[in-house]
Amino acid sequence: MLLNISDALTSEGKVEQKQAALEADSFKSRMGEFKILEKKPIEFTLTNLSAGKARMEGKTDISFQAVCDRCLEDVEVTLPIAFDRVVYAPDHEEAEDADTAPFMEGYQLDVETLMHHEILENWPAKILCREDCKGVCPVCGKNLNYGECGCDTFVPDPRMAVIKDIFERNKEV
Ligand SMILES: [Zn+2]
Ligand SMILES: [Zn+2]
């Protein structure tokens, strides 16, 4: 949706609260497409800073359907989103170079593009169903959170062999 923020951009000293709803029902990026399970209204506080310039603070929570990086089970990921940016009126001299330029259409804020950007910035580096997820067995593929499978997965670590050699050499000196 587009949110008209012309009052905060043009009225000196203006402070206003606004709410906006995200229309998108999924988030698409290089990582894949994630269905949005729940979204709260986005709460904006807009504060006029000077002619054609306003501070835009906002926050919301969005929950996505994702998959655990280790065991591939479905996980619900809730992202708290918070931002604090400066927006400009289209005739302001800094409007074109501002990092908020892609989110503005005249005096209106493109909420969808802004939120896509904020979600991308806040996306977790790793998605786990739980902190100590045991993942799947590399041999049989069983989800190890449900118990051991009994496969022999012992792989001698070549780095340990090197350390052992150093210890033994030192002993001889
Ligand atoms: Zn997991
Ligand atoms: Zn196994």
Short mmCIF file of C-alpha atoms and ligand atoms in Angstrom, two decimals:
data_model
loop_
_atom_site.label_atom_id
_atom_site.label_comp_id
_atom_site.label_asym_id
_atom_site.label_seq_id
_atom_site.Cartn_x
_atom_site.Cartn_y
_atom_site.Cartn_z
CA MET A 1 0.00 0.00 0.00
CA LEU A 2 0.91 3.66 -0.33
CA LEU A 3 0.91 5.81 2.80
CA ASN A 4 0.47 9.53 2.39
CA ILE A 5 3.05 11.28 4.59
CA SER A 6 2.80 14.76 3.11
CA ASP A 7 1.75 16.34 6.45
CA ALA A 8 4.96 15.27 8.20
CA LEU A 9 7.01 16.43 5.20
CA THR A 10 5.41 19.83 4.84
CA SER A 11 4.05 20.99 8.24
CA GLU A 12 6.72 22.45 10.49
CA GLY A 13 6.98 20.69 13.88
CA LYS A 14 4.39 18.09 12.94
CA VAL A 15 4.51 14.75 14.78
CA GLU A 16 2.04 12.06 13.84
CA GLN A 17 1.33 8.41 14.38
CA LYS A 18 0.13 6.34 11.47
CA GLN A 19 -0.66 2.69 10.90
CA ALA A 20 -0.23 0.76 7.71
CA ALA A 21 -0.98 -2.79 6.69
CA LEU A 22 1.38 -4.93 4.66
CA GLU A 23 -0.43 -6.32 1.60
CA ALA A 24 2.11 -9.00 0.66
CA ASP A 25 1.32 -12.53 1.85
CA SER A 26 4.75 -13.92 1.11
CA PHE A 27 8.36 -12.76 1.06
CA LYS A 28 10.48 -13.61 -1.97
CA SER A 29 14.25 -13.31 -2.09
CA ARG A 30 17.31 -15.22 -3.27
CA MET A 31 16.78 -17.55 -0.27
CA GLY A 32 13.38 -18.63 -1.60
CA GLU A 33 9.75 -17.77 -1.05
CA PHE A 34 8.37 -17.65 2.49
CA LYS A 35 4.67 -17.55 3.27
CA ILE A 36 3.66 -14.87 5.77
CA LEU A 37 1.70 -16.53 8.59
CA GLU A 38 0.97 -13.48 10.69
CA LYS A 39 1.54 -9.76 10.39
CA LYS A 40 0.78 -6.94 12.77
CA PRO A 41 -0.07 -3.44 11.55
CA ILE A 42 3.08 -1.38 11.01
CA GLU A 43 3.19 1.47 13.54
CA PHE A 44 4.77 4.64 12.18
CA THR A 45 5.85 7.78 14.00
CA LEU A 46 6.58 10.62 11.62
CA THR A 47 8.33 13.73 12.87
CA ASN A 48 8.90 16.80 10.74
CA LEU A 49 12.56 17.88 10.93
CA SER A 50 12.58 20.82 8.51
CA ALA A 51 10.95 21.83 5.23
CA GLY A 52 10.57 18.68 3.13
CA LYS A 53 12.38 16.43 5.61
CA ALA A 54 10.96 14.05 8.22
CA ARG A 55 12.12 11.31 10.56
CA MET A 56 10.28 8.03 10.02
CA GLU A 57 10.32 5.49 12.84
CA GLY A 58 8.41 2.28 12.58
CA LYS A 59 7.98 -1.15 14.05
CA THR A 60 6.05 -4.36 13.56
CA ASP A 61 6.36 -8.15 13.87
CA ILE A 62 6.00 -10.54 10.95
CA SER A 63 5.90 -14.34 11.14
CA PHE A 64 7.01 -16.53 8.26
CA GLN A 65 6.77 -20.17 7.34
CA ALA A 66 10.33 -21.41 6.91
CA VAL A 67 12.36 -24.61 7.12
CA CYS A 68 15.06 -25.55 9.66
CA ASP A 69 18.53 -25.35 8.05
CA ARG A 70 19.62 -28.57 9.80
CA CYS A 71 16.65 -30.95 9.93
CA LEU A 72 14.39 -29.42 7.22
CA GLU A 73 11.30 -29.45 9.44
CA ASP A 74 8.82 -26.57 9.16
CA VAL A 75 9.56 -23.65 11.49
CA GLU A 76 7.68 -20.46 12.20
CA VAL A 77 10.14 -17.55 12.19
CA THR A 78 9.01 -14.30 13.83
CA LEU A 79 10.98 -11.25 12.82
CA PRO A 80 10.76 -8.12 14.93
CA ILE A 81 11.16 -5.21 12.51
CA ALA A 82 12.22 -1.76 13.67
CA PHE A 83 13.52 1.09 11.59
CA ASP A 84 14.49 4.73 11.96
CA ARG A 85 15.07 6.58 8.69
CA VAL A 86 14.89 10.02 7.16
CA VAL A 87 12.48 10.70 4.29
CA TYR A 88 12.35 13.66 1.95
CA ALA A 89 9.74 15.47 -0.12
CA PRO A 90 10.30 14.99 -3.88
CA ASP A 91 11.49 18.61 -4.35
CA HIS A 92 14.06 18.44 -1.50
CA GLU A 93 17.69 18.66 -2.70
CA GLU A 94 18.65 15.45 -0.85
CA ALA A 95 15.63 13.44 -2.03
CA GLU A 96 17.36 11.60 -4.88
CA ASP A 97 20.45 10.50 -2.94
CA ALA A 98 18.62 9.40 0.21
CA ASP A 99 18.64 5.70 1.14
CA THR A 100 14.86 6.04 1.39
CA ALA A 101 14.56 7.22 -2.26
CA PRO A 102 13.42 3.74 -3.48
CA PHE A 103 10.52 3.80 -0.99
CA MET A 104 9.07 7.17 -1.97
CA GLU A 105 6.54 7.97 -4.65
CA GLY A 106 6.12 11.72 -4.45
CA TYR A 107 4.73 12.43 -0.97
CA GLN A 108 3.68 8.82 -0.50
CA LEU A 109 5.57 6.00 1.13
CA ASP A 110 5.60 2.69 -0.74
CA VAL A 111 5.05 0.44 2.29
CA GLU A 112 5.54 -2.82 0.33
CA THR A 113 8.99 -1.88 -1.01
CA LEU A 114 10.08 -0.49 2.36
CA MET A 115 9.01 -3.66 4.19
CA HIS A 116 10.66 -5.95 1.64
CA HIS A 117 13.91 -4.08 2.29
CA GLU A 118 13.50 -4.21 6.10
CA ILE A 119 12.70 -7.94 6.08
CA LEU A 120 15.76 -8.62 3.92
CA GLU A 121 17.99 -6.64 6.32
CA ASN A 122 16.64 -8.49 9.35
CA TRP A 123 16.52 -11.99 7.86
CA PRO A 124 18.31 -14.45 10.18
CA ALA A 125 21.65 -15.85 8.98
CA LYS A 126 20.57 -19.26 10.23
CA ILE A 127 17.09 -20.69 10.75
CA LEU A 128 16.89 -23.46 13.34
CA CYS A 129 13.83 -25.22 14.77
CA ARG A 130 15.64 -25.01 18.12
CA GLU A 131 19.09 -23.91 19.27
CA ASP A 132 20.36 -27.50 19.74
CA CYS A 133 18.73 -29.09 16.67
CA LYS A 134 20.61 -32.32 15.99
CA GLY A 135 19.89 -32.31 12.24
CA VAL A 136 19.59 -35.39 10.09
CA CYS A 137 21.85 -38.48 9.94
CA PRO A 138 24.24 -38.14 6.96
CA VAL A 139 23.89 -41.90 6.31
CA CYS A 140 20.17 -42.73 6.58
CA GLY A 141 18.59 -39.25 6.63
CA LYS A 142 16.68 -39.79 9.87
CA ASN A 143 15.78 -36.66 11.88
CA LEU A 144 18.02 -37.13 14.93
CA ASN A 145 15.79 -34.93 17.13
CA TYR A 146 13.50 -37.97 17.31
CA GLY A 147 16.26 -40.29 18.53
CA GLU A 148 19.44 -41.98 17.37
CA CYS A 149 19.36 -44.17 14.27
CA GLY A 150 22.37 -46.36 15.11
CA CYS A 151 24.36 -45.64 11.92
CA ASP A 152 28.17 -45.61 12.10
CA THR A 153 28.94 -41.95 11.31
CA PHE A 154 32.43 -41.82 12.83
CA VAL A 155 34.80 -39.96 10.51
CA PRO A 156 38.42 -39.65 11.73
CA ASP A 157 39.38 -35.99 11.64
CA PRO A 158 42.67 -35.50 9.71
CA ARG A 159 43.41 -32.34 11.72
CA MET A 160 43.52 -34.37 14.95
CA ALA A 161 46.09 -36.71 13.40
CA VAL A 162 48.43 -33.75 12.75
CA ILE A 163 48.16 -32.54 16.37
CA LYS A 164 48.91 -36.07 17.59
CA ASP A 165 52.09 -36.12 15.44
CA ILE A 166 53.28 -32.80 16.93
CA PHE A 167 52.76 -34.11 20.46
CA GLU A 168 54.72 -37.26 19.73
CA ARG A 169 57.57 -35.37 18.07
CA ASN A 170 57.87 -33.01 21.11
CA LYS A 171 58.06 -36.02 23.42
CA GLU A 172 61.13 -37.30 21.57
CA VAL A 173 63.09 -34.00 22.05
ZN ZN B 1 15.87 -28.56 13.12
ZN ZN B 2 21.38 -42.97 10.34
#
